[in-house]
Every structure is written in C-alpha cells, then in structure tokens.
XYZ file of C-alpha atoms in Angstrom:
170
model
C 101.843 62.042 91.398
C 102.707 62.596 95.207
C 105.330 65.025 95.724
C 105.855 64.201 98.990
C 108.761 62.469 99.886
C 110.471 62.780 96.739
C 113.328 64.307 95.815
C 113.899 67.184 93.226
C 115.742 65.007 90.954
C 112.728 62.739 90.510
C 110.599 65.773 90.311
C 113.157 67.943 87.817
C 111.868 65.601 84.237
C 107.898 66.491 85.676
C 108.675 70.370 85.810
C 110.512 70.025 82.564
C 107.839 68.086 80.578
C 105.462 70.458 81.972
C 106.661 73.705 81.493
C 107.152 73.296 77.572
C 105.331 76.136 75.805
C 103.591 76.063 72.772
C 102.139 78.295 70.362
C 98.592 76.542 70.199
C 95.643 78.823 69.831
C 94.683 77.449 73.317
C 97.748 79.649 74.556
C 96.614 82.609 72.108
C 93.609 82.815 73.802
C 94.834 82.561 77.272
C 97.097 85.551 76.755
C 94.141 87.808 75.009
C 91.731 86.481 77.951
C 94.472 87.885 80.087
C 94.973 91.547 78.731
C 90.774 91.593 79.001
C 91.205 91.224 82.666
C 93.015 94.430 82.430
C 91.237 96.421 79.824
C 87.568 94.862 80.590
C 84.235 95.463 82.267
C 82.691 93.943 85.073
C 80.659 91.566 82.167
C 83.990 90.213 81.043
C 85.034 89.216 84.596
C 81.520 87.766 85.083
C 81.940 85.461 81.947
C 85.410 84.254 82.563
C 86.103 84.304 86.269
C 85.874 81.317 88.225
C 83.258 82.062 90.994
C 86.034 81.244 93.977
C 88.591 83.252 92.411
C 91.182 85.001 94.408
C 92.654 87.798 93.748
C 95.991 89.111 95.457
C 96.440 93.279 94.950
C 98.420 95.740 96.738
C 96.501 97.592 99.727
C 93.688 98.681 99.206
C 91.874 96.537 97.821
C 94.047 93.412 99.090
C 93.063 90.061 98.844
C 89.503 89.693 97.279
C 87.766 86.671 96.683
C 84.732 85.566 94.097
C 82.132 88.372 94.674
C 84.211 90.901 96.060
C 86.024 91.174 92.565
C 83.245 92.277 90.793
C 82.293 94.416 93.655
C 85.884 95.883 93.922
C 85.670 96.720 90.198
C 82.571 99.406 90.304
C 84.905 101.508 92.403
C 87.990 101.045 90.541
C 88.421 103.017 86.479
C 89.596 100.430 84.288
C 92.908 100.299 82.690
C 92.977 101.841 79.076
C 96.459 100.129 77.891
C 98.348 97.140 79.128
C 101.672 95.700 77.935
C 103.132 92.397 78.883
C 106.646 91.624 78.538
C 108.899 88.533 79.707
C 105.591 86.454 79.452
C 105.614 82.483 80.222
C 103.032 80.060 80.104
C 103.325 76.828 81.812
C 100.998 74.029 81.275
C 100.735 71.963 84.258
C 98.335 69.762 82.240
C 95.538 69.887 79.916
C 93.300 71.707 81.865
C 95.908 74.145 84.460
C 98.135 77.014 83.181
C 100.103 79.384 84.969
C 101.130 82.657 83.228
C 103.526 85.169 84.447
C 104.718 88.382 83.173
C 105.892 92.061 83.581
C 102.903 93.899 82.963
C 103.172 97.975 82.632
C 100.072 99.556 82.805
C 98.228 102.860 82.112
C 95.003 104.624 83.156
C 94.254 108.269 81.825
C 97.361 110.683 82.078
C 98.019 108.723 85.489
C 101.865 107.795 85.924
C 102.252 103.579 84.300
C 101.548 101.227 86.980
C 104.430 98.331 86.552
C 104.180 94.965 88.383
C 105.252 91.571 88.146
C 101.910 89.366 87.664
C 101.096 85.860 87.844
C 97.786 84.120 86.727
C 96.256 80.716 86.943
C 93.540 79.182 84.493
C 91.664 75.976 84.711
C 89.671 74.893 82.192
C 86.219 73.359 82.653
C 83.104 72.663 80.476
C 84.970 73.553 77.448
C 86.348 77.191 78.784
C 89.107 78.686 80.460
C 88.506 80.598 83.801
C 90.674 82.530 85.710
C 90.899 80.672 89.152
C 93.780 83.411 90.845
C 95.527 86.481 89.520
C 98.260 87.675 91.886
C 100.143 91.792 91.641
C 104.046 92.722 92.792
C 104.218 96.163 92.287
C 107.233 97.400 90.933
C 108.573 100.320 93.001
C 110.911 102.904 91.162
C 112.984 104.116 93.910
C 113.124 107.905 93.817
C 116.871 109.418 93.490
C 117.795 111.102 96.492
C 118.546 114.261 97.413
C 122.000 113.972 98.494
C 123.279 110.730 96.461
C 125.124 108.592 99.300
C 128.813 107.895 99.097
C 131.205 105.416 99.519
C 129.864 102.192 99.148
C 126.314 102.699 96.943
C 125.877 104.193 93.622
C 122.436 105.553 92.362
C 122.011 104.249 88.928
C 118.203 105.192 87.762
C 117.044 105.205 91.208
C 118.312 101.551 92.371
C 121.231 100.900 94.402
C 124.071 98.816 93.259
C 127.289 97.791 95.489
C 130.411 98.589 94.715
C 133.066 101.141 95.132
C 132.148 104.799 94.059
C 134.307 106.418 91.158
C 135.996 108.436 93.718
C 137.423 105.603 95.843
C 140.753 104.615 95.795
C 141.974 100.899 96.317
C 144.314 100.895 99.230
C-alpha cells in the first residue's frame, strides 16, 4: 500500500484494522521476549536481536547498532526487576509487531528508572527478532526549595498552570 498521496480518511481503516491486539500466544511470547531484553545477559541478545538492530538510549550510550549493542552490555549492570504498564501491541502485519509501554526498572539499590519505551519486532525464519528499541526517560522534576508563587503550583514535582490558592479573582 502506498501511503503517499493518501488522505487520512483512506488510511484510517488500515490503522484501525491493523491495531487490533489479541491475546494470542505470539503476543504473550513477544512480551516475555521484551522482558528478557531487560533482565537477561548477552547470550539472550545474541539469540533474539536482529543483526542490524538499532537501539536508542539516553546518552551515554545514545544510539547503538548491531554489535555495538552486545559490546555495551558488557559495560552495563543488568536490571533485576522490570514492570511494564500501559502496554500496547500493534501488529502491522503477520511479520511485524510494535510494542509500547511505560517501564519501571530496578537495578540493585539504585533509584528506579522510568521510561516510555517502544520496540519493533520482525518474524523471520519462524522466530521473532528485535529490530528496534527506543527509550525516553521520564525525569522526575525535583521540587524547588522556594515554590513559585502565582501562576504555577507544584504537585509531585510537576508544574500545573492555574491560579494559586492565595490568588483572588479581580
């Protein structure tokens, strides 16, 4: 299907039809595979990583491709716990799946790491392989020593727009 020159109304049925998520064994296997990438060692990556896979992390290490991914594993301690929330799996066709989720990971006694993640898998030679993974860290904004007065209120370290309680309409 050529998307160029198509209106959104022509594409909508394609995306609606393609984004149906089922509880098939393949879907469960993909989520377990994703969990394995967080918790397992380099041997796991060698088995389930496409040779030309691209991974995008905060710097360092930034963007890693192929063998760079395996080499980076030797330098990074592994996660020992991962929770995935707001999970979504979209099957673009029988051979391509996109996973998106919010991750909360724990490594030893370090503070939890939270990120929005997406992964793309392809099914080739009777096996799913990871071809792309991306993480967007969710930074927790610390509460300032002196809370701003006026138009911003601080709730859980995140600013919200609106009048402060001390403001009066005028």
